[in-house]
Amino acid sequence: MHEFHYRGNKLYCEGVEISRIAEKFGTPLYIYSRKTLSDHYRKIAQAFRSLKPLICFSVKANSNLAVLKVLANLGAGMDVVSGGELYQALKAGAAPKKIVYAGVGKSKSEIAQAVREGILFFNVESLPELALIDQVAGQLHKKVNVCLRINPDINPHTHRFITTGRVLNKFGLDMQTAEDIFLRRSIFSNLNLIGLHIHIGSQITEPKPFVQAIKKALRLITRLKNSHVALKYFNIGGGLGIVYHREHPQTAKEFAAAVLGLLQGTGLKVILEPGRFIAGNSGILVTRVVYIKKTEHKDFAIVDAGMNDLIRPALYDAYHEILPVIKTSRPADQPTSRPKYDIVGPICESADFLAKDRILPNLQAGNLLAVMGAGAYGFTMSSNYNSRLRTCEILVEGKRFFLVRKRETYRDLIRQQIIPRNLR
Ligand SMILES: *Cc1c(COP(=O)(O)O)cnc(C)c1O
């Protein structure tokens, strides 16, 4: 499943001891396995090979250039949601014709940037956005491809913060509005309305919501066909769930088995936008215990990574497995001790925790811990809160490892700041 495993009492990423990397680069730090990234990409590609889909990695899950490059080299396209992501996807060598652009708030300059770069298409989320893309395309004398993102109003049974396909969510167009737009498409003289897009949420563990959403979309596609609106692309989004704890998510194969029959024979080019599925279990966050603080009610392991480094526990109450980087044997004088710890960061917020009530071997200051499943929505959601420096990132490849992002320095904290002259 992934390339993080123990050899003896030591945790490895592929062929490298995690503790060696931590000694060399300090903590906290993110470590990614190139093999796991590639394996997960290939699992999807393999499961859907009969359709020859375009698999666009969702850049917001992990935007490190080396990670993007690994995937681009395998033929992946990119799903971007901002001008910054588009910039990075291009820097990593993704072909513009394999880039799709979603998001409810694309600005005029971001739209112009993407039109100039010649991306494959925009996934459009509202009528005013469609009008703006049409206008920008006209100004740049370009004919621009767009898919309409519809909101199929499906409950994907995932966390409410990562549900995106219900009527009360801000995403996509309702089915009727989308249909009306397709029927009136000639008024957008600079656009080709060539496809439909759905993305109903994230960390979805069963095929059913996908099947429901795809069926709804296909009914619309059929109605459009009957009205002589022929589409070319069907973008079925991302959202495949992974194992963080005790989930039993569908495999890529099971997902494909559930939806391939629906997609075959439509004649549409299928686009997939997996993010978490590819990157989630390909990365870990490594942190060092700074203090053990015992109170009457709880034992805390205070570590050097905080919610600024990995916000998922604070934001979604997300579960990440915590593993000791070096398994220590239990002290002989405490043969039955299985202490429970809250793993907490140094930030001045009660939400600053990585894990709660975890049974771990006796921890001591200096011990290294691995926060598993941190490869997606980990570093990309990190911040400088509490003026903490963002971590470095390492890519492991067999027995080798590479620094793929330097740790920030104090200078980085003040680099863009200006004290006005009158205060000097
Ligand atoms: C975030 C996002 C994805 C990726 O979601 P995952 O759950 O990481 O697979 C795909 N498509 C769109 C439009 C997104 O916003």
mmCIF file of N, CA, C and O in Angstrom, residues 30-99:
data_model
loop_
_atom_site.group_PDB
_atom_site.id
_atom_site.type_symbol
_atom_site.label_atom_id
_atom_site.label_comp_id
_atom_site.label_asym_id
_atom_site.label_seq_id
_atom_site.Cartn_x
_atom_site.Cartn_y
_atom_site.Cartn_z
ATOM 1 N N TYR A 30 8.611 17.012 6.117
ATOM 2 C CA TYR A 30 7.777 16.104 5.330
ATOM 3 C C TYR A 30 8.666 15.206 4.491
ATOM 4 O O TYR A 30 9.679 15.667 3.931
ATOM 5 N N ILE A 31 8.296 13.934 4.410
ATOM 6 C CA ILE A 31 9.025 12.977 3.579
ATOM 7 C C ILE A 31 8.029 12.292 2.639
ATOM 8 O O ILE A 31 6.975 11.819 3.088
ATOM 9 N N TYR A 32 8.360 12.259 1.348
ATOM 10 C CA TYR A 32 7.497 11.615 0.349
ATOM 11 C C TYR A 32 8.228 10.450 -0.297
ATOM 12 O O TYR A 32 9.440 10.522 -0.518
ATOM 13 N N SER A 33 7.465 9.423 -0.622
ATOM 14 C CA SER A 33 8.007 8.263 -1.328
ATOM 15 C C SER A 33 7.646 8.355 -2.802
ATOM 16 O O SER A 33 6.468 8.346 -3.164
ATOM 17 N N ARG A 34 8.687 8.430 -3.633
ATOM 18 C CA ARG A 34 8.427 8.499 -5.076
ATOM 19 C C ARG A 34 7.693 7.244 -5.555
ATOM 20 O O ARG A 34 6.781 7.321 -6.372
ATOM 21 N N LYS A 35 8.094 6.098 -5.004
ATOM 22 C CA LYS A 35 7.484 4.844 -5.464
ATOM 23 C C LYS A 35 5.992 4.811 -5.130
ATOM 24 O O LYS A 35 5.172 4.374 -5.943
ATOM 25 N N THR A 36 5.642 5.272 -3.931
ATOM 26 C CA THR A 36 4.216 5.250 -3.563
ATOM 27 C C THR A 36 3.416 6.189 -4.455
ATOM 28 O O THR A 36 2.319 5.842 -4.904
ATOM 29 N N LEU A 37 3.972 7.369 -4.721
ATOM 30 C CA LEU A 37 3.284 8.304 -5.631
ATOM 31 C C LEU A 37 3.024 7.633 -6.983
ATOM 32 O O LEU A 37 1.905 7.653 -7.500
ATOM 33 N N SER A 38 4.079 7.016 -7.526
ATOM 34 C CA SER A 38 3.963 6.387 -8.844
ATOM 35 C C SER A 38 2.981 5.219 -8.802
ATOM 36 O O SER A 38 2.148 5.068 -9.697
ATOM 37 N N ASP A 39 3.109 4.389 -7.760
ATOM 38 C CA ASP A 39 2.220 3.213 -7.649
ATOM 39 C C ASP A 39 0.757 3.640 -7.618
ATOM 40 O O ASP A 39 -0.091 3.031 -8.268
ATOM 41 N N HIS A 40 0.457 4.673 -6.845
ATOM 42 C CA HIS A 40 -0.944 5.094 -6.722
ATOM 43 C C HIS A 40 -1.455 5.677 -8.033
ATOM 44 O O HIS A 40 -2.590 5.438 -8.426
ATOM 45 N N TYR A 41 -0.600 6.434 -8.717
ATOM 46 C CA TYR A 41 -1.004 6.952 -10.022
ATOM 47 C C TYR A 41 -1.298 5.790 -10.970
ATOM 48 O O TYR A 41 -2.331 5.767 -11.651
ATOM 49 N N ARG A 42 -0.378 4.814 -10.979
ATOM 50 C CA ARG A 42 -0.544 3.683 -11.902
ATOM 51 C C ARG A 42 -1.763 2.845 -11.574
ATOM 52 O O ARG A 42 -2.392 2.283 -12.461
ATOM 53 N N LYS A 43 -2.100 2.754 -10.282
ATOM 54 C CA LYS A 43 -3.299 1.981 -9.904
ATOM 55 C C LYS A 43 -4.537 2.538 -10.585
ATOM 56 O O LYS A 43 -5.370 1.792 -11.098
ATOM 57 N N ILE A 44 -4.663 3.849 -10.598
ATOM 58 C CA ILE A 44 -5.822 4.464 -11.251
ATOM 59 C C ILE A 44 -5.727 4.302 -12.760
ATOM 60 O O ILE A 44 -6.693 3.922 -13.424
ATOM 61 N N ALA A 45 -4.540 4.570 -13.290
ATOM 62 C CA ALA A 45 -4.354 4.471 -14.746
ATOM 63 C C ALA A 45 -4.691 3.056 -15.215
ATOM 64 O O ALA A 45 -5.372 2.866 -16.233
ATOM 65 N N GLN A 46 -4.224 2.074 -14.453
ATOM 66 C CA GLN A 46 -4.445 0.667 -14.793
ATOM 67 C C GLN A 46 -5.931 0.316 -14.717
ATOM 68 O O GLN A 46 -6.488 -0.296 -15.629
ATOM 69 N N ALA A 47 -6.569 0.750 -13.637
ATOM 70 C CA ALA A 47 -7.991 0.395 -13.435
ATOM 71 C C ALA A 47 -8.869 0.990 -14.542
ATOM 72 O O ALA A 47 -9.884 0.398 -14.908
ATOM 73 N N PHE A 48 -8.473 2.132 -15.069
ATOM 74 C CA PHE A 48 -9.299 2.811 -16.083
ATOM 75 C C PHE A 48 -8.735 2.684 -17.497
ATOM 76 O O PHE A 48 -9.181 3.386 -18.396
ATOM 77 N N ARG A 49 -7.737 1.797 -17.670
ATOM 78 C CA ARG A 49 -6.994 1.814 -18.944
ATOM 79 C C ARG A 49 -7.891 1.624 -20.159
ATOM 80 O O ARG A 49 -7.615 2.160 -21.227
ATOM 81 N N SER A 50 -9.016 0.895 -19.996
ATOM 82 C CA SER A 50 -9.876 0.651 -21.162
ATOM 83 C C SER A 50 -10.469 1.958 -21.700
ATOM 84 O O SER A 50 -10.878 2.030 -22.850
ATOM 85 N N LEU A 51 -10.526 2.982 -20.852
ATOM 86 C CA LEU A 51 -11.103 4.266 -21.286
ATOM 87 C C LEU A 51 -10.047 5.263 -21.750
ATOM 88 O O LEU A 51 -10.392 6.317 -22.280
ATOM 89 N N LYS A 52 -8.783 4.945 -21.493
ATOM 90 C CA LYS A 52 -7.697 5.907 -21.769
ATOM 91 C C LYS A 52 -8.062 7.311 -21.267
ATOM 92 O O LYS A 52 -8.101 8.279 -22.031
ATOM 93 N N PRO A 53 -8.334 7.437 -19.982
ATOM 94 C CA PRO A 53 -8.736 8.753 -19.466
ATOM 95 C C PRO A 53 -7.519 9.665 -19.333
ATOM 96 O O PRO A 53 -6.384 9.191 -19.402
ATOM 97 N N LEU A 54 -7.766 10.944 -19.137
ATOM 98 C CA LEU A 54 -6.699 11.854 -18.735
ATOM 99 C C LEU A 54 -6.792 11.967 -17.210
ATOM 100 O O LEU A 54 -7.839 12.344 -16.677
ATOM 101 N N ILE A 55 -5.703 11.608 -16.537
ATOM 102 C CA ILE A 55 -5.693 11.661 -15.077
ATOM 103 C C ILE A 55 -4.983 12.941 -14.659
ATOM 104 O O ILE A 55 -3.771 13.076 -14.844
ATOM 105 N N CYS A 56 -5.759 13.875 -14.129
ATOM 106 C CA CYS A 56 -5.216 15.167 -13.720
ATOM 107 C C CYS A 56 -5.030 15.173 -12.213
ATOM 108 O O CYS A 56 -6.008 15.171 -11.466
ATOM 109 N N PHE A 57 -3.786 15.167 -11.773
ATOM 110 C CA PHE A 57 -3.514 15.200 -10.333
ATOM 111 C C PHE A 57 -3.984 16.535 -9.759
ATOM 112 O O PHE A 57 -3.710 17.601 -10.318
ATOM 113 N N SER A 58 -4.679 16.466 -8.648
ATOM 114 C CA SER A 58 -5.190 17.677 -8.019
ATOM 115 C C SER A 58 -4.066 18.369 -7.249
ATOM 116 O O SER A 58 -3.650 17.906 -6.183
ATOM 117 N N VAL A 59 -3.588 19.456 -7.808
ATOM 118 C CA VAL A 59 -2.374 20.104 -7.301
ATOM 119 C C VAL A 59 -2.541 20.614 -5.871
ATOM 120 O O VAL A 59 -1.587 20.684 -5.110
ATOM 121 N N LYS A 60 -3.788 20.932 -5.468
ATOM 122 C CA LYS A 60 -3.929 21.463 -4.114
ATOM 123 C C LYS A 60 -3.616 20.417 -3.052
ATOM 124 O O LYS A 60 -3.328 20.755 -1.914
ATOM 125 N N ALA A 61 -3.631 19.137 -3.420
ATOM 126 C CA ALA A 61 -3.291 18.091 -2.448
ATOM 127 C C ALA A 61 -1.805 18.137 -2.103
ATOM 128 O O ALA A 61 -1.420 17.910 -0.944
ATOM 129 N N ASN A 62 -0.971 18.392 -3.115
ATOM 130 C CA ASN A 62 0.470 18.482 -2.878
ATOM 131 C C ASN A 62 1.099 19.194 -4.066
ATOM 132 O O ASN A 62 1.126 18.650 -5.168
ATOM 133 N N SER A 63 1.590 20.391 -3.843
ATOM 134 C CA SER A 63 2.061 21.190 -4.971
ATOM 135 C C SER A 63 3.575 21.266 -5.043
ATOM 136 O O SER A 63 4.125 22.102 -5.765
ATOM 137 N N ASN A 64 4.268 20.396 -4.312
ATOM 138 C CA ASN A 64 5.729 20.410 -4.425
ATOM 139 C C ASN A 64 6.136 20.091 -5.868
ATOM 140 O O ASN A 64 5.630 19.139 -6.466
ATOM 141 N N LEU A 65 7.048 20.884 -6.408
ATOM 142 C CA LEU A 65 7.417 20.731 -7.822
ATOM 143 C C LEU A 65 7.970 19.352 -8.139
ATOM 144 O O LEU A 65 7.696 18.800 -9.211
ATOM 145 N N ALA A 66 8.726 18.785 -7.220
ATOM 146 C CA ALA A 66 9.307 17.462 -7.475
ATOM 147 C C ALA A 66 8.206 16.399 -7.509
ATOM 148 O O ALA A 66 8.236 15.483 -8.337
ATOM 149 N N VAL A 67 7.226 16.541 -6.608
ATOM 150 C CA VAL A 67 6.090 15.615 -6.593
ATOM 151 C C VAL A 67 5.314 15.737 -7.909
ATOM 152 O O VAL A 67 4.978 14.739 -8.554
ATOM 153 N N LEU A 68 5.063 16.972 -8.328
ATOM 154 C CA LEU A 68 4.339 17.189 -9.585
ATOM 155 C C LEU A 68 5.127 16.620 -10.765
ATOM 156 O O LEU A 68 4.561 16.030 -11.677
ATOM 157 N N LYS A 69 6.443 16.783 -10.701
ATOM 158 C CA LYS A 69 7.305 16.300 -11.789
ATOM 159 C C LYS A 69 7.254 14.776 -11.888
ATOM 160 O O LYS A 69 7.192 14.223 -12.996
ATOM 161 N N VAL A 70 7.295 14.114 -10.732
ATOM 162 C CA VAL A 70 7.195 12.642 -10.725
ATOM 163 C C VAL A 70 5.938 12.219 -11.485
ATOM 164 O O VAL A 70 5.973 11.316 -12.327
ATOM 165 N N LEU A 71 4.835 12.909 -11.213
ATOM 166 C CA LEU A 71 3.551 12.526 -11.822
ATOM 167 C C LEU A 71 3.486 12.958 -13.284
ATOM 168 O O LEU A 71 3.007 12.202 -14.136
ATOM 169 N N ALA A 72 3.991 14.160 -13.579
ATOM 170 C CA ALA A 72 3.989 14.625 -14.976
ATOM 171 C C ALA A 72 4.806 13.677 -15.846
ATOM 172 O O ALA A 72 4.426 13.364 -16.972
ATOM 173 N N ASN A 73 5.916 13.179 -15.296
ATOM 174 C CA ASN A 73 6.755 12.233 -16.052
ATOM 175 C C ASN A 73 6.021 10.936 -16.365
ATOM 176 O O ASN A 73 6.369 10.241 -17.315
ATOM 177 N N LEU A 74 5.034 10.596 -15.547
ATOM 178 C CA LEU A 74 4.240 9.385 -15.801
ATOM 179 C C LEU A 74 3.099 9.659 -16.780
ATOM 180 O O LEU A 74 2.330 8.765 -17.105
ATOM 181 N N GLY A 75 2.962 10.923 -17.188
ATOM 182 C CA GLY A 75 1.908 11.254 -18.150
ATOM 183 C C GLY A 75 0.709 11.946 -17.523
ATOM 184 O O GLY A 75 -0.277 12.215 -18.214
ATOM 185 N N ALA A 76 0.798 12.229 -16.217
ATOM 186 C CA ALA A 76 -0.343 12.853 -15.541
ATOM 187 C C ALA A 76 -0.555 14.278 -16.043
ATOM 188 O O ALA A 76 0.397 14.993 -16.358
ATOM 189 N N GLY A 77 -1.826 14.677 -16.102
ATOM 190 C CA GLY A 77 -2.165 16.073 -16.257
ATOM 191 C C GLY A 77 -2.337 16.667 -14.873
ATOM 192 O O GLY A 77 -2.059 16.010 -13.864
ATOM 193 N N MET A 78 -2.783 17.922 -14.807
ATOM 194 C CA MET A 78 -2.940 18.591 -13.522
ATOM 195 C C MET A 78 -4.294 19.285 -13.437
ATOM 196 O O MET A 78 -4.744 19.894 -14.412
ATOM 197 N N ASP A 79 -4.893 19.164 -12.258
ATOM 198 C CA ASP A 79 -6.124 19.892 -11.939
ATOM 199 C C ASP A 79 -5.730 21.035 -11.027
ATOM 200 O O ASP A 79 -5.205 20.801 -9.940
ATOM 201 N N VAL A 80 -5.921 22.280 -11.494
ATOM 202 C CA VAL A 80 -5.496 23.433 -10.706
ATOM 203 C C VAL A 80 -6.703 24.277 -10.297
ATOM 204 O O VAL A 80 -7.765 24.219 -10.930
ATOM 205 N N VAL A 81 -6.546 25.023 -9.218
ATOM 206 C CA VAL A 81 -7.639 25.870 -8.727
ATOM 207 C C VAL A 81 -7.204 27.319 -8.485
ATOM 208 O O VAL A 81 -7.910 28.076 -7.834
ATOM 209 N N SER A 82 -6.026 27.685 -9.009
ATOM 210 C CA SER A 82 -5.591 29.078 -8.872
ATOM 211 C C SER A 82 -4.487 29.354 -9.878
ATOM 212 O O SER A 82 -3.884 28.414 -10.432
ATOM 213 N N GLY A 83 -4.203 30.636 -10.072
ATOM 214 C CA GLY A 83 -3.102 31.015 -10.945
ATOM 215 C C GLY A 83 -1.774 30.491 -10.407
ATOM 216 O O GLY A 83 -0.897 30.091 -11.174
ATOM 217 N N GLY A 84 -1.648 30.470 -9.087
ATOM 218 C CA GLY A 84 -0.411 29.975 -8.470
ATOM 219 C C GLY A 84 -0.216 28.492 -8.744
ATOM 220 O O GLY A 84 0.901 28.040 -9.015
ATOM 221 N N GLU A 85 -1.301 27.734 -8.671
ATOM 222 C CA GLU A 85 -1.183 26.302 -8.975
ATOM 223 C C GLU A 85 -0.872 26.086 -10.454
ATOM 224 O O GLU A 85 -0.088 25.200 -10.800
ATOM 225 N N LEU A 86 -1.492 26.895 -11.311
ATOM 226 C CA LEU A 86 -1.210 26.786 -12.741
ATOM 227 C C LEU A 86 0.281 27.056 -12.999
ATOM 228 O O LEU A 86 0.952 26.301 -13.721
ATOM 229 N N TYR A 87 0.789 28.102 -12.370
ATOM 230 C CA TYR A 87 2.204 28.460 -12.505
ATOM 231 C C TYR A 87 3.094 27.286 -12.107
ATOM 232 O O TYR A 87 4.039 26.922 -12.806
ATOM 233 N N GLN A 88 2.771 26.676 -10.966
ATOM 234 C CA GLN A 88 3.607 25.572 -10.475
ATOM 235 C C GLN A 88 3.484 24.333 -11.352
ATOM 236 O O GLN A 88 4.464 23.629 -11.599
ATOM 237 N N ALA A 89 2.265 24.048 -11.831
ATOM 238 C CA ALA A 89 2.073 22.886 -12.708
ATOM 239 C C ALA A 89 2.926 23.041 -13.964
ATOM 240 O O ALA A 89 3.585 22.096 -14.406
ATOM 241 N N LEU A 90 2.949 24.255 -14.513
ATOM 242 C CA LEU A 90 3.742 24.502 -15.723
ATOM 243 C C LEU A 90 5.234 24.410 -15.413
ATOM 244 O O LEU A 90 6.009 23.829 -16.166
ATOM 245 N N LYS A 91 5.631 24.968 -14.266
ATOM 246 C CA LYS A 91 7.044 24.903 -13.853
ATOM 247 C C LYS A 91 7.497 23.455 -13.698
ATOM 248 O O LYS A 91 8.664 23.125 -13.904
ATOM 249 N N ALA A 92 6.559 22.592 -13.278
ATOM 250 C CA ALA A 92 6.917 21.181 -13.086
ATOM 251 C C ALA A 92 6.914 20.423 -14.407
ATOM 252 O O ALA A 92 7.195 19.227 -14.435
ATOM 253 N N GLY A 93 6.563 21.097 -15.477
ATOM 254 C CA GLY A 93 6.654 20.455 -16.786
ATOM 255 C C GLY A 93 5.364 19.815 -17.269
ATOM 256 O O GLY A 93 5.392 19.031 -18.215
ATOM 257 N N ALA A 94 4.243 20.126 -16.625
ATOM 258 C CA ALA A 94 2.968 19.584 -17.116
ATOM 259 C C ALA A 94 2.631 20.253 -18.450
ATOM 260 O O ALA A 94 2.865 21.452 -18.632
ATOM 261 N N ALA A 95 2.103 19.468 -19.366
ATOM 262 C CA ALA A 95 1.708 20.022 -20.667
ATOM 263 C C ALA A 95 0.452 20.865 -20.476
ATOM 264 O O ALA A 95 -0.502 20.408 -19.844
ATOM 265 N N PRO A 96 0.414 22.093 -21.024
ATOM 266 C CA PRO A 96 -0.788 22.934 -20.882
ATOM 267 C C PRO A 96 -2.057 22.204 -21.336
ATOM 268 O O PRO A 96 -3.109 22.360 -20.718
ATOM 269 N N LYS A 97 -1.927 21.397 -22.375
ATOM 270 C CA LYS A 97 -3.102 20.695 -22.908
ATOM 271 C C LYS A 97 -3.567 19.553 -22.000
ATOM 272 O O LYS A 97 -4.499 18.821 -22.334
ATOM 273 N N LYS A 98 -2.855 19.380 -20.867
ATOM 274 C CA LYS A 98 -3.301 18.393 -19.886
ATOM 275 C C LYS A 98 -3.703 19.077 -18.576
ATOM 276 O O LYS A 98 -3.769 18.446 -17.529
ATOM 277 N N ILE A 99 -3.915 20.395 -18.628
ATOM 278 C CA ILE A 99 -4.262 21.113 -17.395
ATOM 279 C C ILE A 99 -5.718 21.564 -17.448
ATOM 280 O O ILE A 99 -6.161 22.151 -18.443
#
